[in-house]
GROMACS .gro file of C-alpha atoms in nm:
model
  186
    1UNK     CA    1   6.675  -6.174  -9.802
    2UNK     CA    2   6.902  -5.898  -9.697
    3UNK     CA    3   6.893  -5.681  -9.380
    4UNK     CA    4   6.803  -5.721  -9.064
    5UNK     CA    5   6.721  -6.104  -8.927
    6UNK     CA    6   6.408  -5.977  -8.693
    7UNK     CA    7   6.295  -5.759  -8.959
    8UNK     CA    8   6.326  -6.089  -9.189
    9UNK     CA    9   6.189  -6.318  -8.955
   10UNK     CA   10   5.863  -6.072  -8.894
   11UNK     CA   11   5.830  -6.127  -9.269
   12UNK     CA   12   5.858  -6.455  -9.276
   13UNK     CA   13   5.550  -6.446  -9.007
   14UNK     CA   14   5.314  -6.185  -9.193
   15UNK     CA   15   5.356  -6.370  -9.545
   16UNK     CA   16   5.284  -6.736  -9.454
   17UNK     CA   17   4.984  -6.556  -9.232
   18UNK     CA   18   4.839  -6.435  -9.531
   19UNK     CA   19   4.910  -6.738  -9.743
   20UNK     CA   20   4.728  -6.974  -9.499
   21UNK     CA   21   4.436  -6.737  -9.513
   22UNK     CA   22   4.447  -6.742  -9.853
   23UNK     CA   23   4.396  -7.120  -9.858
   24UNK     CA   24   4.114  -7.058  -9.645
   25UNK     CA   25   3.957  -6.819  -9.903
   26UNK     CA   26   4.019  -7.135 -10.187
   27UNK     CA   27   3.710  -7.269  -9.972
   28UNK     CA   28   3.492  -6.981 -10.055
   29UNK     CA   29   3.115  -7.016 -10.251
   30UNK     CA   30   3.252  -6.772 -10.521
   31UNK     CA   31   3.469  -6.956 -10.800
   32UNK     CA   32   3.638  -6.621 -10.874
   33UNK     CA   33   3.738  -6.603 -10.573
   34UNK     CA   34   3.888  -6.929 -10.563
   35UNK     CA   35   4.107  -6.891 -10.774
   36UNK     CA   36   4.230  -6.597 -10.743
   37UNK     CA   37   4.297  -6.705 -10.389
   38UNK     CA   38   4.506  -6.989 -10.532
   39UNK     CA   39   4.751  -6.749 -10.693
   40UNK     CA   40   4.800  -6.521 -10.387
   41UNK     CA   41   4.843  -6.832 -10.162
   42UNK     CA   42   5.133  -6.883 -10.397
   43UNK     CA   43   5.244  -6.549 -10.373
   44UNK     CA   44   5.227  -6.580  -9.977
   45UNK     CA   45   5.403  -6.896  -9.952
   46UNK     CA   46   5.693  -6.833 -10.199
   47UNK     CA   47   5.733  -6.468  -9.997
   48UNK     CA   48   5.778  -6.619  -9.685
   49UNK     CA   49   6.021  -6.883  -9.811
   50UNK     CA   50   6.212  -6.566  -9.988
   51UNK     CA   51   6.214  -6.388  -9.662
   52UNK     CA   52   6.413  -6.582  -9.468
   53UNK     CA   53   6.722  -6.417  -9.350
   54UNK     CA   54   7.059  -6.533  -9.529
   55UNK     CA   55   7.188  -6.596  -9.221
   56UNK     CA   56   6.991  -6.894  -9.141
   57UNK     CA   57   7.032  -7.046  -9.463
   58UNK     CA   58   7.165  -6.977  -9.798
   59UNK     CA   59   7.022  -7.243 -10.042
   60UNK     CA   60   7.223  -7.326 -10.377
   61UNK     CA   61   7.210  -7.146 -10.708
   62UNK     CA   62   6.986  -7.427 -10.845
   63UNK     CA   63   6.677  -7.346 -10.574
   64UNK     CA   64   6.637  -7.010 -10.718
   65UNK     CA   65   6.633  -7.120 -11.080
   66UNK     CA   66   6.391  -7.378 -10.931
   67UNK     CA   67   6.239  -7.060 -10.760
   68UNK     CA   68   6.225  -6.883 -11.102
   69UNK     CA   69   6.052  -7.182 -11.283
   70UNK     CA   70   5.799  -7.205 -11.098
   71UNK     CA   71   5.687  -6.849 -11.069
   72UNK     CA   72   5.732  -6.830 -11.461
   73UNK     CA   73   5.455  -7.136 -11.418
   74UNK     CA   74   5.263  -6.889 -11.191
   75UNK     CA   75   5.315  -6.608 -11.420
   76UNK     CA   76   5.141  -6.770 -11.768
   77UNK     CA   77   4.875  -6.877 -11.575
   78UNK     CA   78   4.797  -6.505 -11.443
   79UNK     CA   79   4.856  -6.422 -11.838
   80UNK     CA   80   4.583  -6.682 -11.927
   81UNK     CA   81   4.362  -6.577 -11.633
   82UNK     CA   82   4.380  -6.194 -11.722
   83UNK     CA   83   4.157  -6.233 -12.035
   84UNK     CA   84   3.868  -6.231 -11.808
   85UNK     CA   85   3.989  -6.039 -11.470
   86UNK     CA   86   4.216  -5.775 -11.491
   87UNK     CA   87   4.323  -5.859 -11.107
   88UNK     CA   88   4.534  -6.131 -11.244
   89UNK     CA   89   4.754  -5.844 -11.414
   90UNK     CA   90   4.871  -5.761 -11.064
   91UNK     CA   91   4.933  -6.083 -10.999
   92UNK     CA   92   5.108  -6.140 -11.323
   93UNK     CA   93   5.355  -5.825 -11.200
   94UNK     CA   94   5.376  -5.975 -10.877
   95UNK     CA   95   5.494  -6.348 -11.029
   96UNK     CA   96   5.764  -6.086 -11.227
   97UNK     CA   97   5.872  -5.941 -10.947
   98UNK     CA   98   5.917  -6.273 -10.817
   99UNK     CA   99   6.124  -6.430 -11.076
  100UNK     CA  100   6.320  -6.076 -11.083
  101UNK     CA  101   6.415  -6.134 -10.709
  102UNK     CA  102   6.515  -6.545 -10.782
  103UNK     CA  103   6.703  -6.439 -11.067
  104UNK     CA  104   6.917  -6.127 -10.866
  105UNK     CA  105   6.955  -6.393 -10.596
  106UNK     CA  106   7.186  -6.636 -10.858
  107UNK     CA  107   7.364  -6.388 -11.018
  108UNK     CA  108   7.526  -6.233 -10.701
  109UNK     CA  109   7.582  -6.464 -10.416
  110UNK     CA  110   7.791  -6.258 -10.223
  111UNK     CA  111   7.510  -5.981 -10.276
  112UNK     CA  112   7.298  -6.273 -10.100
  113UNK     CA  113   7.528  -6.308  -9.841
  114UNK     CA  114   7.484  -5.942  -9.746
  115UNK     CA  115   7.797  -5.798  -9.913
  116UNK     CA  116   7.667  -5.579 -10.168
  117UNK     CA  117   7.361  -5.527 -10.394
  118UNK     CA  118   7.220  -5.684 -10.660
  119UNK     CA  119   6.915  -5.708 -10.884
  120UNK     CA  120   6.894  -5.409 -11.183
  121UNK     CA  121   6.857  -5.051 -10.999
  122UNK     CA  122   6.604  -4.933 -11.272
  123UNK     CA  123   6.423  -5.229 -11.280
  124UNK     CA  124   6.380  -5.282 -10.942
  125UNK     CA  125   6.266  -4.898 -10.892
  126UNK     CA  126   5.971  -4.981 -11.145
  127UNK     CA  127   5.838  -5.265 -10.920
  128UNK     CA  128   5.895  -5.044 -10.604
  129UNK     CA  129   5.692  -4.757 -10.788
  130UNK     CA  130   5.452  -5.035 -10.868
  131UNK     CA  131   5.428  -5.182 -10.575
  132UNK     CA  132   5.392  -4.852 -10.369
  133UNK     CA  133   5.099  -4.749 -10.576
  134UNK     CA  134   4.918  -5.060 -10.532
  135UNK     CA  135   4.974  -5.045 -10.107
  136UNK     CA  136   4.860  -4.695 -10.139
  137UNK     CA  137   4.545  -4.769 -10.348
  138UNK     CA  138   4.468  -5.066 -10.183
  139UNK     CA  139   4.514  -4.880  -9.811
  140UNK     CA  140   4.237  -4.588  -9.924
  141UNK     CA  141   4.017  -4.875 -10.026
  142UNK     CA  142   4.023  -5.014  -9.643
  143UNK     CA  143   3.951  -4.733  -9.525
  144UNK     CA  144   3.598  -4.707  -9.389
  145UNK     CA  145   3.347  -4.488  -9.611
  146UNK     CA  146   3.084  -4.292  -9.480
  147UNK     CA  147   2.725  -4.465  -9.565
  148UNK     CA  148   2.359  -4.331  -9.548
  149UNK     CA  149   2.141  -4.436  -9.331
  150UNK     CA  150   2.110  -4.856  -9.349
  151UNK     CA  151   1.854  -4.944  -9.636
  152UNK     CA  152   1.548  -5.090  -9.574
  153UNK     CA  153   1.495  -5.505  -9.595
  154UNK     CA  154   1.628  -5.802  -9.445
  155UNK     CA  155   1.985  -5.808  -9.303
  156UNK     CA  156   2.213  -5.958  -9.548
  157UNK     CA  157   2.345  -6.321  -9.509
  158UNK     CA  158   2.646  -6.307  -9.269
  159UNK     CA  159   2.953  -6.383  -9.492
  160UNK     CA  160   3.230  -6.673  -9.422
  161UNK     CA  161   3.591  -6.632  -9.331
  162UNK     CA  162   3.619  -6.734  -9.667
  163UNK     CA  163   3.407  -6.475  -9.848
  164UNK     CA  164   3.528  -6.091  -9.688
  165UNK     CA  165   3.637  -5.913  -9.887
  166UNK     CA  166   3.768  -5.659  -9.676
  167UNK     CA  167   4.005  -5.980  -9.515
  168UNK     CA  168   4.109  -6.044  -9.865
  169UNK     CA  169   4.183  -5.655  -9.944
  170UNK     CA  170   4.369  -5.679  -9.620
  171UNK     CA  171   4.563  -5.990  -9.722
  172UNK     CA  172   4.721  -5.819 -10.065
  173UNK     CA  173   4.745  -5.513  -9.884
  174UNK     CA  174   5.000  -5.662  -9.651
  175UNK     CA  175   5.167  -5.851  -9.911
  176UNK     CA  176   5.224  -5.554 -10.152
  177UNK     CA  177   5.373  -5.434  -9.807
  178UNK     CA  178   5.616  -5.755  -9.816
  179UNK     CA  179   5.710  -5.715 -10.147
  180UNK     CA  180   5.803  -5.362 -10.087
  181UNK     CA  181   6.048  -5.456  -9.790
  182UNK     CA  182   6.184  -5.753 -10.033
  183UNK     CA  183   6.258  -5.534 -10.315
  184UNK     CA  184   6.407  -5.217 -10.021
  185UNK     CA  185   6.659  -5.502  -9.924
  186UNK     CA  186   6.773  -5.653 -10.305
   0.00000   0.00000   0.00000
């Protein structure tokens, strides 16, 4: 990744963060849940392995075509997964996005190395548009919403770590924040 190492670095930290809690949510009750939790464990992991700066290492042209593959993997299995959730669509964008960034990263090296851009400017302005959109919308839906008065019956069954939904809201939230600082540096 270009720019700034601490800025890199504090990338590196927030996507692995929400990758390991993402493996935690693979142990939820809700089979949805689990795998959808699988894919943006991926996501997390293969951010925070993209974020680190170029100055601490700058691996050969062969790890992002490696990089590439295996998103493309990730990528028909969100296509097979969106016939019955349309979540997986983001997720299929985001596995795009991903292969978009591998593939920028082999064509321009020196870009890489921090000596000029690469990656396609019009392409790379949809996913930003995209990607903005989706932080936006999924910000308003954290946000807390007035309620009524608490309804009447027994208290509901105290959820997991594995099972809030607001923590998993939270979790893409912050990594449609990553991908927006990846795709500001390409």
């Amino acid at each position: 990744m270009h720019g700034p190492a601490q800025a890199g670095w504090l990338l590196v930290v927030l996507c692995a963060a929400t990758g390991a809690y993402c493996l935690l949510r693979m142990r939820s009750r809700i089979e949805e849940q689990r795998r959808t939790a699988g894919g943006e464990a991926l996501m997390g992991f293969g951010m925070a392995v993209m974020a680190v700066p170029a100055a601490v290492v700058s691996p050969p042209r062969w790890v992002w075509l490696a990089y590439a593959a295996v998103f493309g993997a990730a990528a028909l299995r969100s296509l097979w997964s969106a016939r019955t959730s349309r979540h997986h669509l983001h997720h299929l964008i985001g596995a795009f996005a991903m292969i978009y960034m591998s593939l920028a990263m082999t064509m321009t090296p020196m870009a890489h190395a921090g000596h000029g851009s690469s990656g396609a400017p019009v392409l790379t302005g949809v996913f930003l548009v995209y990607f903005a959109a989706y932080v936006l919308h999924s910000g308003t839906r954290l946000a807390p919403a007035r309620t009524a008065a608490a309804p009447a019956g027994p208290p509901p069954v105290p959820l997991g770590w594995a099972d809030r939904p607001e923590l998993a809201l939270a979790c893409r939230l912050s990594m449609g924040m990553g991908m927006l600082a990846m795709l500001l540096t390409l």
